[in-house]
Coordinates of C-alpha atoms and ligand atoms in Angstrom, one line a residue:
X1 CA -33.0 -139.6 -94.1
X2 CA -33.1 -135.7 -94.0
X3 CA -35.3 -134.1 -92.3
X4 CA -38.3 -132.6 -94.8
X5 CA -38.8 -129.4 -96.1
X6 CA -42.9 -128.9 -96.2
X7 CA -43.9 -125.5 -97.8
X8 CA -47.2 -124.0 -98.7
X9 CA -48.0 -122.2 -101.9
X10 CA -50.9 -120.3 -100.9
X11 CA -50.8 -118.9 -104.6
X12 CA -53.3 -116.1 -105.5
X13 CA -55.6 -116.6 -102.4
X14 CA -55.9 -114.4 -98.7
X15 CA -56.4 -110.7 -98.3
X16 CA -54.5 -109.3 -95.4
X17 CA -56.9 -110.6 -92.7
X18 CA -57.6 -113.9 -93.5
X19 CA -54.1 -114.2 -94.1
X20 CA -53.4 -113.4 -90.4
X21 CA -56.2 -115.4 -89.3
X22 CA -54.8 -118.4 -91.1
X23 CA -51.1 -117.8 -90.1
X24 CA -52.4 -117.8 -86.3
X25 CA -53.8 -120.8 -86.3
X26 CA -50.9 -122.4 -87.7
X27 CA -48.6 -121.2 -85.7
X28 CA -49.6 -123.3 -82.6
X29 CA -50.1 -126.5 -84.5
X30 CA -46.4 -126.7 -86.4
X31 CA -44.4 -125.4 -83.5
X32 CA -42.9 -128.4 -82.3
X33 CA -42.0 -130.4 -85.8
X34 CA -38.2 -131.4 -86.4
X35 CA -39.1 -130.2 -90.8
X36 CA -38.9 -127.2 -92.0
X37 CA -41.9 -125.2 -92.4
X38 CA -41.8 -122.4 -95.1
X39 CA -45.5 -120.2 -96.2
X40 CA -45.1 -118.5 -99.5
X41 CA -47.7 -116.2 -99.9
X42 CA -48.8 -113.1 -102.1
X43 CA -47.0 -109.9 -102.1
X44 CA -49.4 -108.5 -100.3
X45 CA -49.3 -110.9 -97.7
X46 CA -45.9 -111.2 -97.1
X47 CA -45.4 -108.4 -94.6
X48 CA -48.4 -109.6 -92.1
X49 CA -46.8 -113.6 -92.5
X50 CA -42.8 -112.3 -91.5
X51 CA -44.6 -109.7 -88.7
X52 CA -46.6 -113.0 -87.3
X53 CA -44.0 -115.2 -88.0
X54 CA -41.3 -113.4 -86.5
X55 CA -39.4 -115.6 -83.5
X56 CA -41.0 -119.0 -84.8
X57 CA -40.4 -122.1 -86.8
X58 CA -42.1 -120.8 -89.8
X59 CA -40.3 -119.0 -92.9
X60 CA -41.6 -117.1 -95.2
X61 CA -41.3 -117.2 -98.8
X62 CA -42.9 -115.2 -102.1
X63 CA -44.1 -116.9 -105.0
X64 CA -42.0 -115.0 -107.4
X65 CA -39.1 -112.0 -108.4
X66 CA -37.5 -111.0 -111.3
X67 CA -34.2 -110.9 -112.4
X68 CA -33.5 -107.2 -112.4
X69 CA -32.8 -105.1 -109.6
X70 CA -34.6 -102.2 -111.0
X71 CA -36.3 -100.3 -113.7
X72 CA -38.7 -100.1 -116.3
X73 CA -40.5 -103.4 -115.2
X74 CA -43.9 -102.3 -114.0
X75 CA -46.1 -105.0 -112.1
X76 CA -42.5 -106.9 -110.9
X77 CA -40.9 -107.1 -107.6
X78 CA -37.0 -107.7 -107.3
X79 CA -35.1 -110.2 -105.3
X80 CA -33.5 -107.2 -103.3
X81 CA -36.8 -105.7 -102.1
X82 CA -38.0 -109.6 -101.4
X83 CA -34.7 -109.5 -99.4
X84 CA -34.9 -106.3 -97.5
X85 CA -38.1 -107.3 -96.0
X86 CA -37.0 -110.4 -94.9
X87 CA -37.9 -112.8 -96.8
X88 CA -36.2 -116.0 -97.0
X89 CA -37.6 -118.2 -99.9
X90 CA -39.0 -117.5 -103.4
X91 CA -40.8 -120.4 -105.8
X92 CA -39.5 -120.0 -109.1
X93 CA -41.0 -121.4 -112.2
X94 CA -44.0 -122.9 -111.1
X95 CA -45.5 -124.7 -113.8
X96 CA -48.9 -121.5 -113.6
X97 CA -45.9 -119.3 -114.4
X98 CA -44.9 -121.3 -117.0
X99 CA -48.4 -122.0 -118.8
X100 CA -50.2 -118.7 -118.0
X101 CA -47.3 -116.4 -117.9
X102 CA -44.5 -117.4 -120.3
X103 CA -41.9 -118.5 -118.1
X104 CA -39.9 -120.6 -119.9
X105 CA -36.5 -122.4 -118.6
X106 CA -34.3 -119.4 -119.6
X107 CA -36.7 -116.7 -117.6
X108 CA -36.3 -119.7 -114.8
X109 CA -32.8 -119.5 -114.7
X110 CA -32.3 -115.8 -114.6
X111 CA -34.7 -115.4 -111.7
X112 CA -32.9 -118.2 -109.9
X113 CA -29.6 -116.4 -110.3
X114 CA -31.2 -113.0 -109.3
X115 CA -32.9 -114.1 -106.0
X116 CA -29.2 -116.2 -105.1
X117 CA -27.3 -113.0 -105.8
X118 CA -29.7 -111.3 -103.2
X119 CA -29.5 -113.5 -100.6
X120 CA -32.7 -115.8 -101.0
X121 CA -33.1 -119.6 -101.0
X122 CA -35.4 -120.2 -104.9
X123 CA -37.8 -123.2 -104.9
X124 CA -37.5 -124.1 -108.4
X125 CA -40.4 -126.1 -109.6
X126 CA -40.4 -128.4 -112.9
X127 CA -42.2 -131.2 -113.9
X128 CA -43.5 -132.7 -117.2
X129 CA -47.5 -132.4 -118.7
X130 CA -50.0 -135.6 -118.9
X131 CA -49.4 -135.6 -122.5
X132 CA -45.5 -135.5 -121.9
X133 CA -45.9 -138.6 -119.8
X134 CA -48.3 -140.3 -121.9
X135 CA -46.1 -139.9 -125.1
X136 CA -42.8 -141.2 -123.2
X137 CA -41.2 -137.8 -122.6
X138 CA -41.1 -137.1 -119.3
X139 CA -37.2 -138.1 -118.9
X140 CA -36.2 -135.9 -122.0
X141 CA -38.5 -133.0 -120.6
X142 CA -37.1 -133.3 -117.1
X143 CA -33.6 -133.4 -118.2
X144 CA -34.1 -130.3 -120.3
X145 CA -36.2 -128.3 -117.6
X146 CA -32.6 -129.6 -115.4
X147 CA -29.9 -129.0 -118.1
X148 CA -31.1 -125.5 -119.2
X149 CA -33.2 -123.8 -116.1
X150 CA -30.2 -124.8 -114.1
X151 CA -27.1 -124.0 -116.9
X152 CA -25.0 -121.4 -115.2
X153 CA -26.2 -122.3 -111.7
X154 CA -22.8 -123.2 -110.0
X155 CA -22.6 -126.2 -107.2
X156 CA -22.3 -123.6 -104.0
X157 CA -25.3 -121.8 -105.4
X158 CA -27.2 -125.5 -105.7
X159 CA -27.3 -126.0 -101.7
X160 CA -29.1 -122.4 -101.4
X161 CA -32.2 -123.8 -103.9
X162 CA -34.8 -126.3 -103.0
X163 CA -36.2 -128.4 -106.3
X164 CA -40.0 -129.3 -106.7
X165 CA -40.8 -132.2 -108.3
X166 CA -44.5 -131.3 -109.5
X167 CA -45.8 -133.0 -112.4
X168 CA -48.2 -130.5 -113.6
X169 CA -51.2 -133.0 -114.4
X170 CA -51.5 -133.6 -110.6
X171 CA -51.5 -129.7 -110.0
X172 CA -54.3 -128.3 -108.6
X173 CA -56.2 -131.5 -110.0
X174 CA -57.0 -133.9 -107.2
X175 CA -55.0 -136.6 -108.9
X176 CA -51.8 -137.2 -106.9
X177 CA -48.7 -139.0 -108.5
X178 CA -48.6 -142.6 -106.9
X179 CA -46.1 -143.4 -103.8
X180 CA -43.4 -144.9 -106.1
X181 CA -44.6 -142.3 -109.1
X182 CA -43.0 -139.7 -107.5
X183 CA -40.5 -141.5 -106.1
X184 CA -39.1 -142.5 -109.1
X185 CA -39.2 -139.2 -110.7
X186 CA -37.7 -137.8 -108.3
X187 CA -34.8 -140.4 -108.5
X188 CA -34.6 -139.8 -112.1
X189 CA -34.4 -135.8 -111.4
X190 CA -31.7 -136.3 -108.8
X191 CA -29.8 -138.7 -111.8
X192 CA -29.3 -135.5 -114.1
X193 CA -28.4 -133.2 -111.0
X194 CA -26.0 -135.9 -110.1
X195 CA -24.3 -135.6 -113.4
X196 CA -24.6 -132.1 -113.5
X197 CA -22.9 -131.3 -110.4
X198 CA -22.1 -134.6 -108.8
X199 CA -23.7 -137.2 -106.7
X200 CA -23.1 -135.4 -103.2
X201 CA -24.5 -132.1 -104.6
X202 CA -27.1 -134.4 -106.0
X203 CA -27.7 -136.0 -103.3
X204 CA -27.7 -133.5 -100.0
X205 CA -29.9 -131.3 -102.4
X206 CA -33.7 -131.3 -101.1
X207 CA -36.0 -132.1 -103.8
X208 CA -39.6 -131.8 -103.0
X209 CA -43.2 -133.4 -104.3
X210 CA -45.9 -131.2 -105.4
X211 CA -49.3 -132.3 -106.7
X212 CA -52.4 -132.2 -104.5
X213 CA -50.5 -133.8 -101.5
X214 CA -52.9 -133.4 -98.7
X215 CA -53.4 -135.1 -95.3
X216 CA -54.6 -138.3 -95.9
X217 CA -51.5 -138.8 -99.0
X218 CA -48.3 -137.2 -97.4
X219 CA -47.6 -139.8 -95.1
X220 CA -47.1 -142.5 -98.1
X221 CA -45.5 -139.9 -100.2
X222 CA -43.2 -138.2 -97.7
X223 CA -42.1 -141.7 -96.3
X224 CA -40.3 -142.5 -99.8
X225 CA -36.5 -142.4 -100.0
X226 CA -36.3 -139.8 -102.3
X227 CA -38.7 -137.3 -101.4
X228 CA -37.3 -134.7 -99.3
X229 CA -40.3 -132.8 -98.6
X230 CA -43.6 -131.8 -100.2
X231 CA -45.0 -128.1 -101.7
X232 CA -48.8 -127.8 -101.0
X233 CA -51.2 -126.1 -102.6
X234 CA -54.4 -126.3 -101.7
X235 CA -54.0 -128.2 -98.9
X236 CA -52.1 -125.4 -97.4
X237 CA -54.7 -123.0 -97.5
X238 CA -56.4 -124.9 -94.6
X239 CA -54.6 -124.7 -91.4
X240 CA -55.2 -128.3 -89.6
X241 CA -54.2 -130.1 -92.9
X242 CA -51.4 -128.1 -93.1
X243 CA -49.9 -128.8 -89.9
X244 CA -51.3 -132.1 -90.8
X245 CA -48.6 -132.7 -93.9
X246 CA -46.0 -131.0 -91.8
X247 CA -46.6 -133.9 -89.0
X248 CA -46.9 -136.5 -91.2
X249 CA -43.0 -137.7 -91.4
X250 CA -41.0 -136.6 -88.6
Ligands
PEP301 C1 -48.8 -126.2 -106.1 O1 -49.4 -125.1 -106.2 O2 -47.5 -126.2 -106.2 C2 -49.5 -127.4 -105.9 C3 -48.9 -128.5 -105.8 O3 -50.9 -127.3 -105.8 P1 -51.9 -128.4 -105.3 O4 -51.3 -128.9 -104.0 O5 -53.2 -127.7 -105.0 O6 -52.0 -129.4 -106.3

């Protein structure tokens, strides 16, 4: 098995100083873990987390870039200026974006291939709605979320992006996707990207869980064959349950 990827989406949450506070706590606790430890935080956050961070285990990613490198874009921040800073990661397409902001599996694609041109590693999220799994449609919407956010993404670009598996009805919600739930969604995810782009590239790529994983679920979940890692929420917001997740599968 791989070793995991855990990475914390602190979304829109931490000014500056709790930020630090947070990050400094953190640090300590995580230091010694075989995974991969990765804190995407605000834009305004993200020069106190790489200043903190710098010379440890923790990487740092934002939560979002556009696909231009410049211009007439006001409120948006390009890959290249994500880049210059120092920034290793970005989460692409998480399913907020995608309900509150109109990201859709085109705008999903072109940010991918912006922040790969610039040098960053996306962690592309899909995942299906409680009414796309309660009508039967979560293979057709997964395949589709694969098929088109992924179109023109080509295989060497695939080992630079991380997937997250985050069905959307256990966002943010309390209600976490069984053991074997994700699991198998996951393996169903990895199908499509195996004929896509071949079972090796399917398989060495790291695709993640995301939907209130905590510290009393990760264990079960992270211990599953096909889960490569977890992205946290909530739970990441809280140091000691974050270093918690991070410890639970090593
Ligand atoms: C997320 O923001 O990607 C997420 C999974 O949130 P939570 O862990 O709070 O459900």
């Amino acid at each position: 098995m791989k070793n995991k990827i855990i990475a914390g989406n602190w979304k829109m949450n931490k000014t500056r100083a709790e930020a630090a506070a947070l990050i400094e706590e953190l640090l300590p606790l995580v230091a010694d873990t075989p995974n991969t430890v990765i804190i995407c935080v605000p834009f305004t956050d993200l020069d106190t987390a790489l200043s903190l961070t710098a010379g440890s285990n923790i990487r740092v990613g934002a939560q979002n870039c556009h696909w231009k490198e410049s211009g007439a874009y006001t409120g948006e921040i390009a890959p290249s200026m994500l880049k210059e800073m120092g920034v290793e990661y970005v989460v692409i397409g998480h399913s907020e974006r995608r309900t509150y902001f109109g990201e859709t599996d085109a705008t999903v694609l072109a940010r991918t291939k912006a922040a790969l041109a610039a040098g960053l590693r996306p962690i592309v999220c899909i995942g299906e709605t409680l009414a796309e799994r309660q009508s039967g449609r979560m293979e057709e919407v997964l395949t589709r979320q694969v098929q088109e956010g992924f179109k023109d993404v080509t295989p060497d670009e695939l080992k630079n992006i991380v997937v997250a598996y985050e069905p959307v009805w256990a966002i943010g919600t309390g209600v976490t996707a069984t053991d074997e739930q994700a699991n198998d969604a996951i393996k169903f995810v990895r199908g499509v990207f195996a004929d896509k782009f071949g079972g090796k590239a399917a398989e060495e790529l790291y695709i993640q869980y995301g939907g209130s994983m905590n510290d009393a679920n990760a264990a079960g979940l992270l211990s599953m064959s096909d889960v490569d890692g977890g992205l946290i929420g909530g739970a990441s917001l809280v140091a000691k349950k974050f270093a918690a997740i991070v410890h639970a599968h090593e």
